[in-house]
Amino acid sequence: AADGTVRVFNLNDNKLVGTITAGASVTALAFHPTANTLIGVVKPQTAIAWGVNFTAGQPLPPEWGRPIQTYPHPAGVNALGFLGDGQFITATADKQARRFRIASENPVKQFQHPNLVDAVAFDPAGNFLATGCHDGNLRIWDIAKGQTTLDEVLRAAPPFNA
């Protein structure tokens, strides 16, 4: 939220589980696919992982909502997403998409772009990364090879004129 808080709700009963104080505006969130971890983009240039393990109907453990890891970036973080294995990618204003592991603040791999990266998404198997670049192009990357899978990037369609 713009007020620097993250509110976590239980989807089964729509009740508030707890609130995390992020300290700055939070612009994106993603849950780890297998662990009880939540990653958030906190402005201006940080991604933060919080532990969110709880048992419904029980008091929250004291470590709930505490930062596990902070991932500083040299430029603004625009979006993030998780791979199936728990690694995650950030899309940034410094023309990079960075892949991280929860246990390390240094990127495992970087995907260079000609302009700032606005969005990231993965295929369900976690083999391919799609990045939306501010140059108007969508790129599909082979994660293992670290290179685009198409000879040419996909160009955005021209704006619709009514």
mmCIF file of C-alpha atoms in Angstrom:
data_model
loop_
_atom_site.group_PDB
_atom_site.id
_atom_site.type_symbol
_atom_site.label_atom_id
_atom_site.label_comp_id
_atom_site.label_asym_id
_atom_site.label_seq_id
_atom_site.Cartn_x
_atom_site.Cartn_y
_atom_site.Cartn_z
ATOM 1 C CA ALA A 1 0.000 0.000 0.000
ATOM 2 C CA ALA A 2 1.033 3.604 -0.437
ATOM 3 C CA ASP A 3 1.110 4.008 3.355
ATOM 4 C CA GLY A 4 3.969 1.485 3.633
ATOM 5 C CA THR A 5 1.929 -1.412 5.001
ATOM 6 C CA VAL A 6 1.159 -4.851 3.634
ATOM 7 C CA ARG A 7 -2.026 -6.521 4.805
ATOM 8 C CA VAL A 8 -2.160 -10.327 4.504
ATOM 9 C CA PHE A 9 -5.584 -11.984 4.412
ATOM 10 C CA ASN A 10 -6.611 -15.629 4.746
ATOM 11 C CA LEU A 11 -8.418 -16.559 1.527
ATOM 12 C CA ASN A 12 -10.505 -19.236 3.275
ATOM 13 C CA ASP A 13 -12.354 -16.814 5.547
ATOM 14 C CA ASN A 14 -11.285 -13.375 4.208
ATOM 15 C CA LYS A 15 -9.969 -12.405 7.653
ATOM 16 C CA LEU A 16 -6.905 -10.253 8.183
ATOM 17 C CA VAL A 17 -3.982 -12.441 9.241
ATOM 18 C CA GLY A 18 -1.634 -9.578 10.004
ATOM 19 C CA THR A 19 0.009 -6.371 8.853
ATOM 20 C CA ILE A 20 3.626 -5.901 7.815
ATOM 21 C CA THR A 21 5.257 -2.484 8.099
ATOM 22 C CA ALA A 22 7.363 -2.055 4.961
ATOM 23 C CA GLY A 23 8.560 1.487 5.688
ATOM 24 C CA ALA A 24 7.788 2.846 2.204
ATOM 25 C CA SER A 25 5.265 2.484 -0.590
ATOM 26 C CA VAL A 26 4.773 -1.150 -1.703
ATOM 27 C CA THR A 27 4.058 -1.474 -5.420
ATOM 28 C CA ALA A 28 4.163 -5.237 -6.102
ATOM 29 C CA LEU A 29 3.847 -8.482 -4.137
ATOM 30 C CA ALA A 30 4.367 -12.171 -4.871
ATOM 31 C CA PHE A 31 4.163 -15.309 -2.721
ATOM 32 C CA HIS A 32 6.895 -17.919 -2.922
ATOM 33 C CA PRO A 33 5.444 -20.994 -4.694
ATOM 34 C CA THR A 34 6.364 -23.505 -1.965
ATOM 35 C CA ALA A 35 7.606 -21.627 1.124
ATOM 36 C CA ASN A 36 5.771 -19.276 3.457
ATOM 37 C CA THR A 37 7.564 -16.223 2.112
ATOM 38 C CA LEU A 38 6.209 -13.010 0.621
ATOM 39 C CA ILE A 39 8.354 -10.723 -1.558
ATOM 40 C CA GLY A 40 7.459 -7.072 -2.005
ATOM 41 C CA VAL A 41 8.748 -4.210 -4.118
ATOM 42 C CA VAL A 42 9.355 -1.343 -1.721
ATOM 43 C CA LYS A 43 10.076 2.031 -3.270
ATOM 44 C CA PRO A 44 12.391 3.391 -4.263
ATOM 45 C CA GLN A 45 14.855 0.592 -5.119
ATOM 46 C CA THR A 46 14.349 -2.482 -2.969
ATOM 47 C CA ALA A 47 12.730 -5.886 -2.907
ATOM 48 C CA ILE A 48 12.150 -7.406 0.541
ATOM 49 C CA ALA A 49 11.310 -10.993 1.562
ATOM 50 C CA TRP A 50 9.165 -11.483 4.681
ATOM 51 C CA GLY A 51 8.359 -14.691 6.550
ATOM 52 C CA VAL A 52 4.590 -15.227 6.656
ATOM 53 C CA ASN A 53 4.250 -18.702 8.171
ATOM 54 C CA PHE A 54 1.134 -19.111 10.335
ATOM 55 C CA THR A 55 -1.506 -21.614 11.388
ATOM 56 C CA ALA A 56 -5.107 -20.449 10.973
ATOM 57 C CA GLY A 57 -6.873 -19.972 14.298
ATOM 58 C CA GLN A 58 -3.593 -19.702 16.225
ATOM 59 C CA PRO A 59 -1.742 -16.570 17.371
ATOM 60 C CA LEU A 60 0.884 -15.366 14.917
ATOM 61 C CA PRO A 61 4.408 -16.502 15.740
ATOM 62 C CA PRO A 62 6.770 -13.680 16.790
ATOM 63 C CA GLU A 63 8.827 -14.026 13.581
ATOM 64 C CA TRP A 64 5.768 -13.518 11.333
ATOM 65 C CA GLY A 65 6.196 -10.509 9.040
ATOM 66 C CA ARG A 66 9.861 -9.983 9.856
ATOM 67 C CA PRO A 67 12.241 -9.343 6.959
ATOM 68 C CA ILE A 68 14.183 -12.425 5.879
ATOM 69 C CA GLN A 69 16.253 -10.765 3.178
ATOM 70 C CA THR A 70 16.584 -7.374 1.500
ATOM 71 C CA TYR A 71 17.517 -7.037 -2.174
ATOM 72 C CA PRO A 72 18.800 -3.522 -2.945
ATOM 73 C CA HIS A 73 18.842 -2.457 -6.596
ATOM 74 C CA PRO A 74 20.749 0.367 -8.325
ATOM 75 C CA ALA A 75 17.508 1.600 -9.941
ATOM 76 C CA GLY A 76 13.773 1.390 -9.317
ATOM 77 C CA VAL A 77 12.132 -2.039 -9.267
ATOM 78 C CA ASN A 78 9.037 -2.145 -11.491
ATOM 79 C CA ALA A 79 7.800 -5.733 -11.051
ATOM 80 C CA LEU A 80 8.727 -9.189 -9.794
ATOM 81 C CA GLY A 81 7.717 -12.804 -10.221
ATOM 82 C CA PHE A 82 8.650 -16.265 -8.955
ATOM 83 C CA LEU A 83 9.978 -19.297 -10.766
ATOM 84 C CA GLY A 84 8.632 -22.679 -9.652
ATOM 85 C CA ASP A 85 11.901 -23.461 -7.847
ATOM 86 C CA GLY A 86 11.571 -20.403 -5.587
ATOM 87 C CA GLN A 87 13.991 -18.120 -7.396
ATOM 88 C CA PHE A 88 12.522 -14.799 -8.419
ATOM 89 C CA ILE A 89 13.080 -12.165 -11.089
ATOM 90 C CA THR A 90 12.912 -8.398 -10.720
ATOM 91 C CA ALA A 91 12.232 -5.985 -13.571
ATOM 92 C CA THR A 92 14.148 -2.749 -13.130
ATOM 93 C CA ALA A 93 14.588 0.745 -14.480
ATOM 94 C CA ASP A 94 18.311 0.177 -15.139
ATOM 95 C CA LYS A 95 17.545 -2.033 -18.170
ATOM 96 C CA GLN A 96 17.987 -5.324 -16.298
ATOM 97 C CA ALA A 97 15.915 -8.284 -15.266
ATOM 98 C CA ARG A 98 17.681 -9.932 -12.314
ATOM 99 C CA ARG A 99 17.188 -13.482 -11.025
ATOM 100 C CA PHE A 100 17.657 -14.051 -7.274
ATOM 101 C CA ARG A 101 17.614 -16.846 -4.707
ATOM 102 C CA ILE A 102 16.006 -16.166 -1.349
ATOM 103 C CA ALA A 103 19.263 -16.885 0.501
ATOM 104 C CA SER A 104 21.386 -14.414 -1.472
ATOM 105 C CA GLU A 105 21.147 -10.694 -2.146
ATOM 106 C CA ASN A 106 23.311 -10.972 -5.256
ATOM 107 C CA PRO A 107 21.622 -11.835 -8.542
ATOM 108 C CA VAL A 108 22.185 -15.331 -9.897
ATOM 109 C CA LYS A 109 21.759 -14.081 -13.458
ATOM 110 C CA GLN A 110 21.069 -10.782 -15.213
ATOM 111 C CA PHE A 111 19.198 -10.279 -18.482
ATOM 112 C CA GLN A 112 20.398 -7.096 -20.201
ATOM 113 C CA HIS A 113 17.829 -4.897 -22.008
ATOM 114 C CA PRO A 114 18.159 -1.755 -24.158
ATOM 115 C CA ASN A 115 15.704 0.172 -21.954
ATOM 116 C CA LEU A 116 14.072 -0.138 -18.533
ATOM 117 C CA VAL A 117 12.194 -3.372 -17.847
ATOM 118 C CA ASP A 118 8.527 -2.866 -16.972
ATOM 119 C CA ALA A 119 7.224 -6.407 -16.400
ATOM 120 C CA VAL A 120 8.263 -10.038 -15.963
ATOM 121 C CA ALA A 121 6.373 -13.371 -16.154
ATOM 122 C CA PHE A 122 7.287 -17.069 -16.335
ATOM 123 C CA ASP A 123 5.873 -20.111 -18.045
ATOM 124 C CA PRO A 124 4.392 -22.657 -15.574
ATOM 125 C CA ALA A 125 7.459 -24.921 -15.792
ATOM 126 C CA GLY A 126 9.847 -22.037 -15.096
ATOM 127 C CA ASN A 127 11.917 -22.590 -18.236
ATOM 128 C CA PHE A 128 11.105 -19.336 -19.997
ATOM 129 C CA LEU A 129 10.955 -15.706 -18.919
ATOM 130 C CA ALA A 130 8.930 -13.044 -20.705
ATOM 131 C CA THR A 131 10.052 -9.449 -20.190
ATOM 132 C CA GLY A 132 8.224 -6.321 -21.228
ATOM 133 C CA CYS A 133 10.744 -3.621 -22.023
ATOM 134 C CA HIS A 134 10.106 0.122 -22.154
ATOM 135 C CA ASP A 135 11.240 0.047 -25.793
ATOM 136 C CA GLY A 136 7.850 -1.535 -26.587
ATOM 137 C CA ASN A 137 9.192 -5.049 -27.148
ATOM 138 C CA LEU A 138 8.354 -8.348 -25.494
ATOM 139 C CA ARG A 139 11.301 -10.706 -25.158
ATOM 140 C CA ILE A 140 11.095 -14.433 -24.439
ATOM 141 C CA TRP A 141 14.216 -15.747 -22.683
ATOM 142 C CA ASP A 142 15.469 -19.293 -22.218
ATOM 143 C CA ILE A 143 16.331 -19.153 -18.499
ATOM 144 C CA ALA A 144 19.055 -21.830 -18.617
ATOM 145 C CA LYS A 145 20.817 -20.282 -21.620
ATOM 146 C CA GLY A 146 20.269 -16.666 -20.543
ATOM 147 C CA GLN A 147 19.378 -15.617 -24.070
ATOM 148 C CA THR A 148 16.275 -14.784 -26.050
ATOM 149 C CA THR A 149 14.584 -17.708 -27.746
ATOM 150 C CA LEU A 150 13.434 -15.826 -30.835
ATOM 151 C CA ASP A 151 15.605 -14.459 -33.619
ATOM 152 C CA GLU A 152 13.721 -11.191 -33.266
ATOM 153 C CA VAL A 153 11.876 -9.744 -30.326
ATOM 154 C CA LEU A 154 8.116 -9.373 -30.546
ATOM 155 C CA ARG A 155 7.177 -5.818 -31.406
ATOM 156 C CA ALA A 156 4.262 -4.155 -29.698
ATOM 157 C CA ALA A 157 1.266 -3.518 -31.929
ATOM 158 C CA PRO A 158 0.753 0.098 -32.954
ATOM 159 C CA PRO A 159 -1.781 2.000 -30.848
ATOM 160 C CA PHE A 160 -5.406 1.489 -31.786
ATOM 161 C CA ASN A 161 -6.933 4.575 -33.368
ATOM 162 C CA ALA A 162 -10.694 4.943 -33.103
#
